Structures are given as C-alpha cells and as structure tokens.
PDB file of C-alpha atoms in Angstrom:
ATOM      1  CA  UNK A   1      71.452 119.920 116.683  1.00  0.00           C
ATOM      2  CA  UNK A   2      68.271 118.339 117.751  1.00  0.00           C
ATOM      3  CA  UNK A   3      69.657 115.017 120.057  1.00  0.00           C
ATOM      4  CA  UNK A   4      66.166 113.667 118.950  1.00  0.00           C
ATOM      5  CA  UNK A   5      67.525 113.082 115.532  1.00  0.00           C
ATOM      6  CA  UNK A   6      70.617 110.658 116.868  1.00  0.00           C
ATOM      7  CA  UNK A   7      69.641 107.687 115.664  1.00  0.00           C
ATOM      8  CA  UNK A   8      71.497 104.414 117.380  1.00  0.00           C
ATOM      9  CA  UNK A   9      73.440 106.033 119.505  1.00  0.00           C
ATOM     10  CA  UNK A  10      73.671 105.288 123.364  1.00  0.00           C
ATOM     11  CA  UNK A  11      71.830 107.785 125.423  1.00  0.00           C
ATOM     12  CA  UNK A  12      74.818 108.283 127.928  1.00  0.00           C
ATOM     13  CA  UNK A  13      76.964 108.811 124.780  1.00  0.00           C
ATOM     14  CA  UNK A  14      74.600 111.147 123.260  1.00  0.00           C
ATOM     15  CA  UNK A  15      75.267 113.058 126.468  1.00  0.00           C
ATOM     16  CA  UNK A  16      78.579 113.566 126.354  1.00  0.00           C
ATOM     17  CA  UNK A  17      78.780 114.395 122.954  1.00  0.00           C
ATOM     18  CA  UNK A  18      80.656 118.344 122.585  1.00  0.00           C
ATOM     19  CA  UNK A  19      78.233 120.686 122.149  1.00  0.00           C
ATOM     20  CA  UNK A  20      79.047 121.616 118.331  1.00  0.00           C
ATOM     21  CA  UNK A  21      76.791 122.557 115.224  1.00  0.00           C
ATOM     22  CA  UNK A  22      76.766 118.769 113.668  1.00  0.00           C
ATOM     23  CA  UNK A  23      76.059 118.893 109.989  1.00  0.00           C
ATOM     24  CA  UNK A  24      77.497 114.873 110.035  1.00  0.00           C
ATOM     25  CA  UNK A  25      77.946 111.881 113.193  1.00  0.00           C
ATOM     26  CA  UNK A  26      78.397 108.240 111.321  1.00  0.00           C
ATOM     27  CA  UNK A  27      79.869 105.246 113.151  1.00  0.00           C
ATOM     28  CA  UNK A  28      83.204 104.091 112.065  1.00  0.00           C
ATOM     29  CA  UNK A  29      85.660 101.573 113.035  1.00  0.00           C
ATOM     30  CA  UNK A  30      85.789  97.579 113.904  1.00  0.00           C
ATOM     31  CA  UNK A  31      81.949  97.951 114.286  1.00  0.00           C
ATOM     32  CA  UNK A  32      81.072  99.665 110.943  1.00  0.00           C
ATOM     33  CA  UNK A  33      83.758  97.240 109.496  1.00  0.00           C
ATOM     34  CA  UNK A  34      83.010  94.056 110.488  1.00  0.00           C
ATOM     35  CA  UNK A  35      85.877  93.717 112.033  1.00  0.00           C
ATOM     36  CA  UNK A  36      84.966  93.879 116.230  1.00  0.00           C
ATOM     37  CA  UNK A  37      86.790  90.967 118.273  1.00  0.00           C
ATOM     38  CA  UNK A  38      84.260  91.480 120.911  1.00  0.00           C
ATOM     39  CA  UNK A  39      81.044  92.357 121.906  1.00  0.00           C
ATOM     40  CA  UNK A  40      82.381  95.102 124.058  1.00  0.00           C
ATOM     41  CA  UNK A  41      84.174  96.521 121.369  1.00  0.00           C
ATOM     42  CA  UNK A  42      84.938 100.895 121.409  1.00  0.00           C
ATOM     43  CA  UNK A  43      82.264 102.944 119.392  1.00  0.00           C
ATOM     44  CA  UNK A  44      84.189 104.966 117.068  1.00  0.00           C
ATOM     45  CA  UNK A  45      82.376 107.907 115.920  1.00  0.00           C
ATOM     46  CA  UNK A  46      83.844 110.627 113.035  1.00  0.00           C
ATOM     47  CA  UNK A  47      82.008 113.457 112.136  1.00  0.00           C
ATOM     48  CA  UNK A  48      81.560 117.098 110.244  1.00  0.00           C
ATOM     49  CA  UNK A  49      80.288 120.419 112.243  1.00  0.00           C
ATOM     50  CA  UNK A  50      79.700 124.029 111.264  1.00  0.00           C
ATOM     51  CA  UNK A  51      81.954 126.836 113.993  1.00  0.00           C
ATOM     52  CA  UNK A  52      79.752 129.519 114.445  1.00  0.00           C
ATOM     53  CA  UNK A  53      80.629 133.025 112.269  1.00  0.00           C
ATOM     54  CA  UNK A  54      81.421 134.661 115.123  1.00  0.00           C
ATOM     55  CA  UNK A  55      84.572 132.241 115.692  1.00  0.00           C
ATOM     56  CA  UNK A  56      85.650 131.869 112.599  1.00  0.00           C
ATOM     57  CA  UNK A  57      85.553 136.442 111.864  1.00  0.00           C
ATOM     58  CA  UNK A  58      87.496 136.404 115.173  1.00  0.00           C
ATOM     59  CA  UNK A  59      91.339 136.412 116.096  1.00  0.00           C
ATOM     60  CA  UNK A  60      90.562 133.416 118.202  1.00  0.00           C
ATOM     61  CA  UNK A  61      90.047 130.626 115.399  1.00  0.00           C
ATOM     62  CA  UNK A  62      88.268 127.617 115.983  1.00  0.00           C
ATOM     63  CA  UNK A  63      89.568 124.381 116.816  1.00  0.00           C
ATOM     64  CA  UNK A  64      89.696 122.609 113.542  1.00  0.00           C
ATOM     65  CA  UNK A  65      89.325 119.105 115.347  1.00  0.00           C
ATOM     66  CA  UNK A  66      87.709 118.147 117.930  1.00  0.00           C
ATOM     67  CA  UNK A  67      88.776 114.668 119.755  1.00  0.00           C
ATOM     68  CA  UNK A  68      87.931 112.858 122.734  1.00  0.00           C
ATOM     69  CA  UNK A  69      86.328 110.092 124.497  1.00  0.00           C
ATOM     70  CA  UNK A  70      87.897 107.208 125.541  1.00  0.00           C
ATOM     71  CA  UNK A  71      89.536 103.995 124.071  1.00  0.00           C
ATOM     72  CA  UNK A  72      88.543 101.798 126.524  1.00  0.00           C
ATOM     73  CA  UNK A  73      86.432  98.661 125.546  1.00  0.00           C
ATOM     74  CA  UNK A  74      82.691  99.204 125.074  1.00  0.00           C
ATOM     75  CA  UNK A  75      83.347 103.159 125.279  1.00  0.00           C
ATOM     76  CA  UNK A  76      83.102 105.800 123.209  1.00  0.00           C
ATOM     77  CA  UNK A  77      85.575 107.185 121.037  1.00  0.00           C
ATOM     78  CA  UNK A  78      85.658 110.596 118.545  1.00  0.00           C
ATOM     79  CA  UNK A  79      86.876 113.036 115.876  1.00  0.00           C
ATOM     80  CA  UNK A  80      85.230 115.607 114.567  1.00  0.00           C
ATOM     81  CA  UNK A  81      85.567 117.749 111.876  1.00  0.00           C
ATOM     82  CA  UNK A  82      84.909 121.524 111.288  1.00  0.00           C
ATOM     83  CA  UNK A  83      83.741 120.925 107.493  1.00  0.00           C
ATOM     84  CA  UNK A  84      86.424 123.284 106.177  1.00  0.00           C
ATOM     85  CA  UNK A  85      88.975 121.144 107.745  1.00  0.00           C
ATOM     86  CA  UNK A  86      87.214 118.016 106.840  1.00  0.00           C
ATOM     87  CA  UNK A  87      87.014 119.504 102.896  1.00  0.00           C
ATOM     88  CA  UNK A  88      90.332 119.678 103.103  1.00  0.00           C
ATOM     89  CA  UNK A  89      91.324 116.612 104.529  1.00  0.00           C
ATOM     90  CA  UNK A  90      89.430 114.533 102.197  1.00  0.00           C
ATOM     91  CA  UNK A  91      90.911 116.707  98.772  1.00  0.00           C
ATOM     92  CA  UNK A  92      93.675 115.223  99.832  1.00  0.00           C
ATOM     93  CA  UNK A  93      91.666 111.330 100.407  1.00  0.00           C
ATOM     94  CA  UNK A  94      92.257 111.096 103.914  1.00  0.00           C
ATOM     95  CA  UNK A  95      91.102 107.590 104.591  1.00  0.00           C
ATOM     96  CA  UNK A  96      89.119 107.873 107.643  1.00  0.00           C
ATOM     97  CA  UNK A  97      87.513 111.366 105.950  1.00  0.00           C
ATOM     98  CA  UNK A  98      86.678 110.002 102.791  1.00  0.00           C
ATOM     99  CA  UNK A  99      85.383 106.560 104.098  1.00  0.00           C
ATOM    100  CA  UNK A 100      82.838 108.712 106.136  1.00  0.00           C
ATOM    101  CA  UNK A 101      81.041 109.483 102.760  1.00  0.00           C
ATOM    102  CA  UNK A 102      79.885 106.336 102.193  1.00  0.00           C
ATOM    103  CA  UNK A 103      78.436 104.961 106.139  1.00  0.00           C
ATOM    104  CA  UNK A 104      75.220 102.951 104.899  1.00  0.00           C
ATOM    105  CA  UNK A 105      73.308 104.552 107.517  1.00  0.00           C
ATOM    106  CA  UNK A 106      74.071 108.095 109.702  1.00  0.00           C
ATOM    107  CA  UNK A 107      74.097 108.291 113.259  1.00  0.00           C
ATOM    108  CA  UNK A 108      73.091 112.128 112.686  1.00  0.00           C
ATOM    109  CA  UNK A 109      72.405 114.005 109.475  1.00  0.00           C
ATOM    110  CA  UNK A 110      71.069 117.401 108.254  1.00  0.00           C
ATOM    111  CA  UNK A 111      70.354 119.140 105.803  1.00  0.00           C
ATOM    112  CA  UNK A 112      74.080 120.493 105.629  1.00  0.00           C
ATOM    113  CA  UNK A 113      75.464 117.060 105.669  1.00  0.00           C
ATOM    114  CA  UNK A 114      73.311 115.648 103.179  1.00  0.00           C
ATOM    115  CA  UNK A 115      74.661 118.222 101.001  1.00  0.00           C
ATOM    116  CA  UNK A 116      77.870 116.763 102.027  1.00  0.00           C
ATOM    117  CA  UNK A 117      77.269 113.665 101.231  1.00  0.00           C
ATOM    118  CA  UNK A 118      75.232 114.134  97.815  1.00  0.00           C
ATOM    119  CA  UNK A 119      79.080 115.828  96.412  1.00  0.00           C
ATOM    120  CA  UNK A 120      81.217 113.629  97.496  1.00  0.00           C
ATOM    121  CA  UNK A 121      82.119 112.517  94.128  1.00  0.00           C
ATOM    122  CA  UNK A 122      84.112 116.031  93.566  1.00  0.00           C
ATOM    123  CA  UNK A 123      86.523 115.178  96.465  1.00  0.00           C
ATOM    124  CA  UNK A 124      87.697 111.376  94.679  1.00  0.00           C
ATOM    125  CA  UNK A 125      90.634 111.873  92.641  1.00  0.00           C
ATOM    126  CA  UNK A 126      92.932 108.908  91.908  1.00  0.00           C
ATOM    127  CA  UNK A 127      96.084 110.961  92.971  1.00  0.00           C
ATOM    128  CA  UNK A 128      95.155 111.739  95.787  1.00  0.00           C
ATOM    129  CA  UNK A 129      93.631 108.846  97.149  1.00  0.00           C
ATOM    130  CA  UNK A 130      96.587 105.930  95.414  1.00  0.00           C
ATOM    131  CA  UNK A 131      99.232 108.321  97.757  1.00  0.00           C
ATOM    132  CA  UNK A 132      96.396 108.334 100.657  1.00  0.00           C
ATOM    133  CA  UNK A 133      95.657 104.725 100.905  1.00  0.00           C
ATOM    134  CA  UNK A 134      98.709 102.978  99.541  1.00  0.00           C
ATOM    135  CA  UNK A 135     100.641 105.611 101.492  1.00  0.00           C
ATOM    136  CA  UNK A 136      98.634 104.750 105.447  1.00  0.00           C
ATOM    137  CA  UNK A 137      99.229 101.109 104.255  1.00  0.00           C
ATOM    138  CA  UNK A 138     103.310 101.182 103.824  1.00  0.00           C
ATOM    139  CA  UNK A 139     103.065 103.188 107.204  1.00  0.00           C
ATOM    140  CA  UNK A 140     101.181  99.681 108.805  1.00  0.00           C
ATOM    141  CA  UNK A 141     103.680  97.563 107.568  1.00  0.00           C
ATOM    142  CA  UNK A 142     106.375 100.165 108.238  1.00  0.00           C
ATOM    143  CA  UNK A 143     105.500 100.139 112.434  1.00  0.00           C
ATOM    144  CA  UNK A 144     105.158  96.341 112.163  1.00  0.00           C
ATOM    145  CA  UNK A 145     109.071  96.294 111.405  1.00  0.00           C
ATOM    146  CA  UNK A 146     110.562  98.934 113.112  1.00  0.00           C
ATOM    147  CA  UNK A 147     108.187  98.032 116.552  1.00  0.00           C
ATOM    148  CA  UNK A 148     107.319  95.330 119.087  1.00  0.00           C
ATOM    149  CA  UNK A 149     104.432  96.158 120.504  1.00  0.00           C
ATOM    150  CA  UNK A 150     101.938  94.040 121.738  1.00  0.00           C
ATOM    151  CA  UNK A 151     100.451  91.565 119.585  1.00  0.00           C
ATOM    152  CA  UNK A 152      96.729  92.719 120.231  1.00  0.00           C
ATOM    153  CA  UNK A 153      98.139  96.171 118.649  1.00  0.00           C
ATOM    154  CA  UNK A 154     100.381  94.575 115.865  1.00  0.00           C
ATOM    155  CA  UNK A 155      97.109  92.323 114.324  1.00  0.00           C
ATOM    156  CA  UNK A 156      95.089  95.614 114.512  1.00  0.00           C
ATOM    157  CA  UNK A 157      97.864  97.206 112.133  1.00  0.00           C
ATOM    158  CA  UNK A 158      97.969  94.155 109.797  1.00  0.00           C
ATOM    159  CA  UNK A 159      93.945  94.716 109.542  1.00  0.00           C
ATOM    160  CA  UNK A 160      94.061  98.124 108.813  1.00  0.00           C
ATOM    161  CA  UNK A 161      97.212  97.578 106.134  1.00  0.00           C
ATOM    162  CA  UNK A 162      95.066  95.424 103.818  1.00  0.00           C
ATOM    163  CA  UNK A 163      91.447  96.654 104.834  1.00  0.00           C
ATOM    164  CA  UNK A 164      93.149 100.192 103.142  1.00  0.00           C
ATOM    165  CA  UNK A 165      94.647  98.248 100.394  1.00  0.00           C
ATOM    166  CA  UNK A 166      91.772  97.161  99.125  1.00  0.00           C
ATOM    167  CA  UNK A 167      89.269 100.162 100.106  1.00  0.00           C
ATOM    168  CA  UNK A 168      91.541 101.725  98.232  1.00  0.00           C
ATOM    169  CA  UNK A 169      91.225  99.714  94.796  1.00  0.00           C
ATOM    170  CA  UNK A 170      87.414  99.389  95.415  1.00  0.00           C
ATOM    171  CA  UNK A 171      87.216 103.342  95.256  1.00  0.00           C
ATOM    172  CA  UNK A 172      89.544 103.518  92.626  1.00  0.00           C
ATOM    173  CA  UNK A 173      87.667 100.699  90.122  1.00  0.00           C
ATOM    174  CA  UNK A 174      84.076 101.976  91.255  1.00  0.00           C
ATOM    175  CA  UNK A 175      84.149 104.930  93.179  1.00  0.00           C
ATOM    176  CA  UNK A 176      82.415 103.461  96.221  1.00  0.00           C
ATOM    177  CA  UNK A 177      83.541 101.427  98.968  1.00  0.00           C
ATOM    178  CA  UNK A 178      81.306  99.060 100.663  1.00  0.00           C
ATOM    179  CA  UNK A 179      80.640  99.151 104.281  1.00  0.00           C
ATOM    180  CA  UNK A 180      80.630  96.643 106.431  1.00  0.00           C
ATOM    181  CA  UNK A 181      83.508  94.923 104.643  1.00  0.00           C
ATOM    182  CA  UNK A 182      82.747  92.144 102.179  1.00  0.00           C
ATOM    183  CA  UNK A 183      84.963  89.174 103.571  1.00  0.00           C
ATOM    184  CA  UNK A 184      86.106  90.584 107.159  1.00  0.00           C
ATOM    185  CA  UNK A 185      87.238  86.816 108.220  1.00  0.00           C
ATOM    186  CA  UNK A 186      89.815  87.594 105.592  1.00  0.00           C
ATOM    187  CA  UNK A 187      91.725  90.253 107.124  1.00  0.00           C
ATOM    188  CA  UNK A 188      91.057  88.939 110.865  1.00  0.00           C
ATOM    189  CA  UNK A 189      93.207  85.797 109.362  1.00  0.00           C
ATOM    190  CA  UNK A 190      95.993  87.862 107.843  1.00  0.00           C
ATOM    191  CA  UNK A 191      96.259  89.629 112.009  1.00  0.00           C
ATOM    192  CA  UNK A 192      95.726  86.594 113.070  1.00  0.00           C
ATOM    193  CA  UNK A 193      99.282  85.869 111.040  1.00  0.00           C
ATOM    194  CA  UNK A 194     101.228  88.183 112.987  1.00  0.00           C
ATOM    195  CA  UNK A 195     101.255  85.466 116.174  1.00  0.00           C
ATOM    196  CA  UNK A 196     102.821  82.777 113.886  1.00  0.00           C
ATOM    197  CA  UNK A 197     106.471  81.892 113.331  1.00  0.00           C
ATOM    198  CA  UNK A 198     107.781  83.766 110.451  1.00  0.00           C
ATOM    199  CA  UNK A 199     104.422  85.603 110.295  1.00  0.00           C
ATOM    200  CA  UNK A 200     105.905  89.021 109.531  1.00  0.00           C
ATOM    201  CA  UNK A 201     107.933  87.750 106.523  1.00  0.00           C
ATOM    202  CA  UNK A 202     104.958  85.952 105.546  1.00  0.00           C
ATOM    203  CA  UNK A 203     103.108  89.375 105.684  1.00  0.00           C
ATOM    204  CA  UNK A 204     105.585  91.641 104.004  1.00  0.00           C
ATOM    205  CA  UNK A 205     105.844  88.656 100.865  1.00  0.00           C
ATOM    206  CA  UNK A 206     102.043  90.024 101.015  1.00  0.00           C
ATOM    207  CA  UNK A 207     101.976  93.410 101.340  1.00  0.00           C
ATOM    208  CA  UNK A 208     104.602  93.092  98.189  1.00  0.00           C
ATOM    209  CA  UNK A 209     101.997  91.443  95.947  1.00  0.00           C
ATOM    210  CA  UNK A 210      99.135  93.635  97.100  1.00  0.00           C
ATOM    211  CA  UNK A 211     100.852  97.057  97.163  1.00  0.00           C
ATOM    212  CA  UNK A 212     101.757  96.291  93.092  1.00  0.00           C
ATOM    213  CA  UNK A 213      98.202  95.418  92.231  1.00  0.00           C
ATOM    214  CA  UNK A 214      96.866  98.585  93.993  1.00  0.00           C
ATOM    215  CA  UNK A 215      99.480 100.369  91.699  1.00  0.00           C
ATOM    216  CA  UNK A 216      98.026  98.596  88.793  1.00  0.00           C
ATOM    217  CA  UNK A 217      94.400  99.527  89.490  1.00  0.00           C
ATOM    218  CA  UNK A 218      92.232 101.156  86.659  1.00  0.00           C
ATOM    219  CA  UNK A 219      90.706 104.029  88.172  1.00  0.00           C
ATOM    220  CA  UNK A 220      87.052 105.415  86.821  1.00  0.00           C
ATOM    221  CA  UNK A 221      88.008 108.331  88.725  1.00  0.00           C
ATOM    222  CA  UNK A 222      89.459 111.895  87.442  1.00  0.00           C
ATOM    223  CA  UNK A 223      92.940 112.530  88.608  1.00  0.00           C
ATOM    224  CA  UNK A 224      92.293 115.148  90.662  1.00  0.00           C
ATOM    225  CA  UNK A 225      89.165 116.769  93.086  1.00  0.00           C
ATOM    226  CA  UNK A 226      87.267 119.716  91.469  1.00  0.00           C
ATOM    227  CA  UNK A 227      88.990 122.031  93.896  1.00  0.00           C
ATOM    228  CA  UNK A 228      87.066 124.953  92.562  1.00  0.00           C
ATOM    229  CA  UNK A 229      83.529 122.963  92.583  1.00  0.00           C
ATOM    230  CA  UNK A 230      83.882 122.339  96.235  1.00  0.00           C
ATOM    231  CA  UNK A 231      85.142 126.347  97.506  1.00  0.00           C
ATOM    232  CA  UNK A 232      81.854 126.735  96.198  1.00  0.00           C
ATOM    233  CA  UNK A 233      80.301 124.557  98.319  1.00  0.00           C
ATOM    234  CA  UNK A 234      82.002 125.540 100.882  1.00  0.00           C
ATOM    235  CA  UNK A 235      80.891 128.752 100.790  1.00  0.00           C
ATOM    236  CA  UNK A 236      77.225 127.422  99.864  1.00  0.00           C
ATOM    237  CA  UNK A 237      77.020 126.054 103.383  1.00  0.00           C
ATOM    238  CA  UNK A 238      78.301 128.907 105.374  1.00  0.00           C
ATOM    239  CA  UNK A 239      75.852 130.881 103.439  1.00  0.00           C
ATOM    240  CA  UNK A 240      73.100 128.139 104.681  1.00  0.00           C
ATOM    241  CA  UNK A 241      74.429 128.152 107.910  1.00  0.00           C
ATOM    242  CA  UNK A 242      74.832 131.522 108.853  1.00  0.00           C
ATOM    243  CA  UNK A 243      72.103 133.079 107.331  1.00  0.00           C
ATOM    244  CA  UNK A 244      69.973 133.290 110.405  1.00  0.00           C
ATOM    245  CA  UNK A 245      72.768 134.359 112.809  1.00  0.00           C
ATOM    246  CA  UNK A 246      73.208 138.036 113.382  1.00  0.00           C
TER     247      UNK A 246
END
C-alpha cells in the first residue's frame, strides 16, 4: 500500500497502521454516523486486506482479523479484514461488514477494493441481513435489561439498537444505506431516554413497535447472496493479487 494514497487520515495514525496488503480502509463509527458526542470523539476505522500466498499455502494460516488501537477519546480504533473473512462475514450481513460497502468516501482504496465495492450487491440478501440486523438489535435491548452499566455505555447501546433497526429497513426497501445518518438528533434523543425515569420501559414499548415494522419490510432484495458469483470473485482477486508474487 502506498501511505500516499490515505486520504484524511492523521499522519501519526497512518503510522501505526499494521503493515498489511489494504485492498479497503473507510471510517466508521459515531463520526461516519453523525452520531459523535464530542469533538474528541475515537476514529473508528474497518477495513479489507489481501495475506500474502505464501501465508495462506502454509500450515501457519493467517490471522483472519486484525484488531487494535485504542478506545480512548480522540484515538484510533480498528478491524480489519482478510477479504476472505470479510466475504464471509458479510454473506452472512454482518452489520459493521456490510455497512463498509457503502462509506461515501474511502480513507484508502485500490484497485482490489474497488472491485469490492462495485459487487457488493451479490452479498445483500434479505435473509441474511433481517436475522443480521434485527438479530444485533434484540442483543442491544437484550444487555440493556439484563445489565447496569454505566449510563454513557447504556445510551451508546440504545443508539446502536435503532440506528440498526432502521439501516436495516433502508437496505432492505432500497438496497443502500445512507451515510452519515439522515436524522442523527433522533437516535441521540432515544439514548438520551435511557437517563429518564421509566426510560427503559419506555424504550422496550419502542423497540416492540420498531422490531414488527422491520419484520414487515418489503425487501427489493433476493433472498439470498449469489454464493457462487462471489467464490468467483474471490478467486478473481487472489488471481490479481498474486500474480506478480513468486
């Protein structure tokens, strides 16, 4: 990867990036969203990269996922992908995959990941991503009830329970989901919810109403990925990708 080609990233991040063969680096999070209740807020980058042949022909594998950074305010924060990991993570409509495909504007992109990007309609099927979405949701709610953490924590989950709700029946009605969020003020208000008396009942009435109109959403998508469609890709870009190595 050329670092020349970063585009808005923080030089001291760009530094301690791991050294990997990016095909994909797009910001994600409460900054992409909308949704940052600071100006110090993390910098949560997701991304896809390429192992080199000789890893993956080896009995020492790969690490399929590469995390790190740090959660700390203002800091950076990231996951990253080997793209046959990330494939199948987003067959299945992994939320935080398949809201990668549709960043307005990369942080890093190549050939490779344009490629990505340009088929992303044969990883959307409605299975997949009704179970994906509605199912992260339920487990928001789900730790709001059981836990007591801190309220800071417990508005974050009530974000991310309705932000996914309606991601969700955005991708399922048009097959795109729009980034920043339309009407972020909206979901800051619902966390904001979680600090008042009876808030959580107030919530789950809510969640109730939303989780059966996600259920009743019209999808334009097929059911299911074109599984087949994307081994060939697959194998398209380690063909691409390894055709120079010896």
């Amino acid at each position: 990867m050329n670092k020349e080609n970063i585009k808005n990233m923080n030089p001291r991040f760009i530094q301690d990036l791991p050294d990997l063969n990016y095909a994909l680096i797009g910001l994600q999070g409460s900054r992409m969203l909308g949704l940052q209740q600071s100006e110090d807020a993390d910098y949560d980058y997701r991304g896809v990269f390429i192992a080199p042949k000789k890893d993956l022909l080896s009995l020492h594998k790969p690490t399929a996922t590469i995390e790190g950074g740090s959660s700390v305010d203002g800091e950076m924060d990231y996951v990253f992908h080997e793209v046959e990991k990330f494939f199948q993570l987003a067959i299945k409509g992994n939320p935080s995959v398949i809201s990668l495909f549709f960043v307005p504007e990369y942080t890093y992109i190549d050939s490779i990941g344009q490629l990505i990007v340009d088929n992303k309609h044969l990883f959307l099927g409605s299975v997949a991503i009704r179970a994906a979405f509605g199912g992260y949701a339920m487990s928001q709610i789900v730790y709001l009830q059981k836990n007591r953490g801190d309220a800071k924590r417990k508005a974050k989950h009530v974000r991310h329970c309705f932000r996914l709700f309606d991601q969700g029946a955005e991708l399922l009605s048009t097959g795109h989901i729009s980034m920043p969020l339309k009407n972020p003020e909206y979901y800051l208000r619902l966390g904001e919810m979680i600090h008042q008396e009876g808030g959580l009942e107030n919530l789950v009435r809510i969640f109730e109403e939303k989780d059966a109109e996600f259920r009743r959403v019209k999808s334009v998508l097929p059911e299911h990925p074109d599984v087949e469609r994307i081994n060939q890709l697959l194998l398209r870009i380690r063909g691409e990708a390894y055709s120079w190595e010896i």
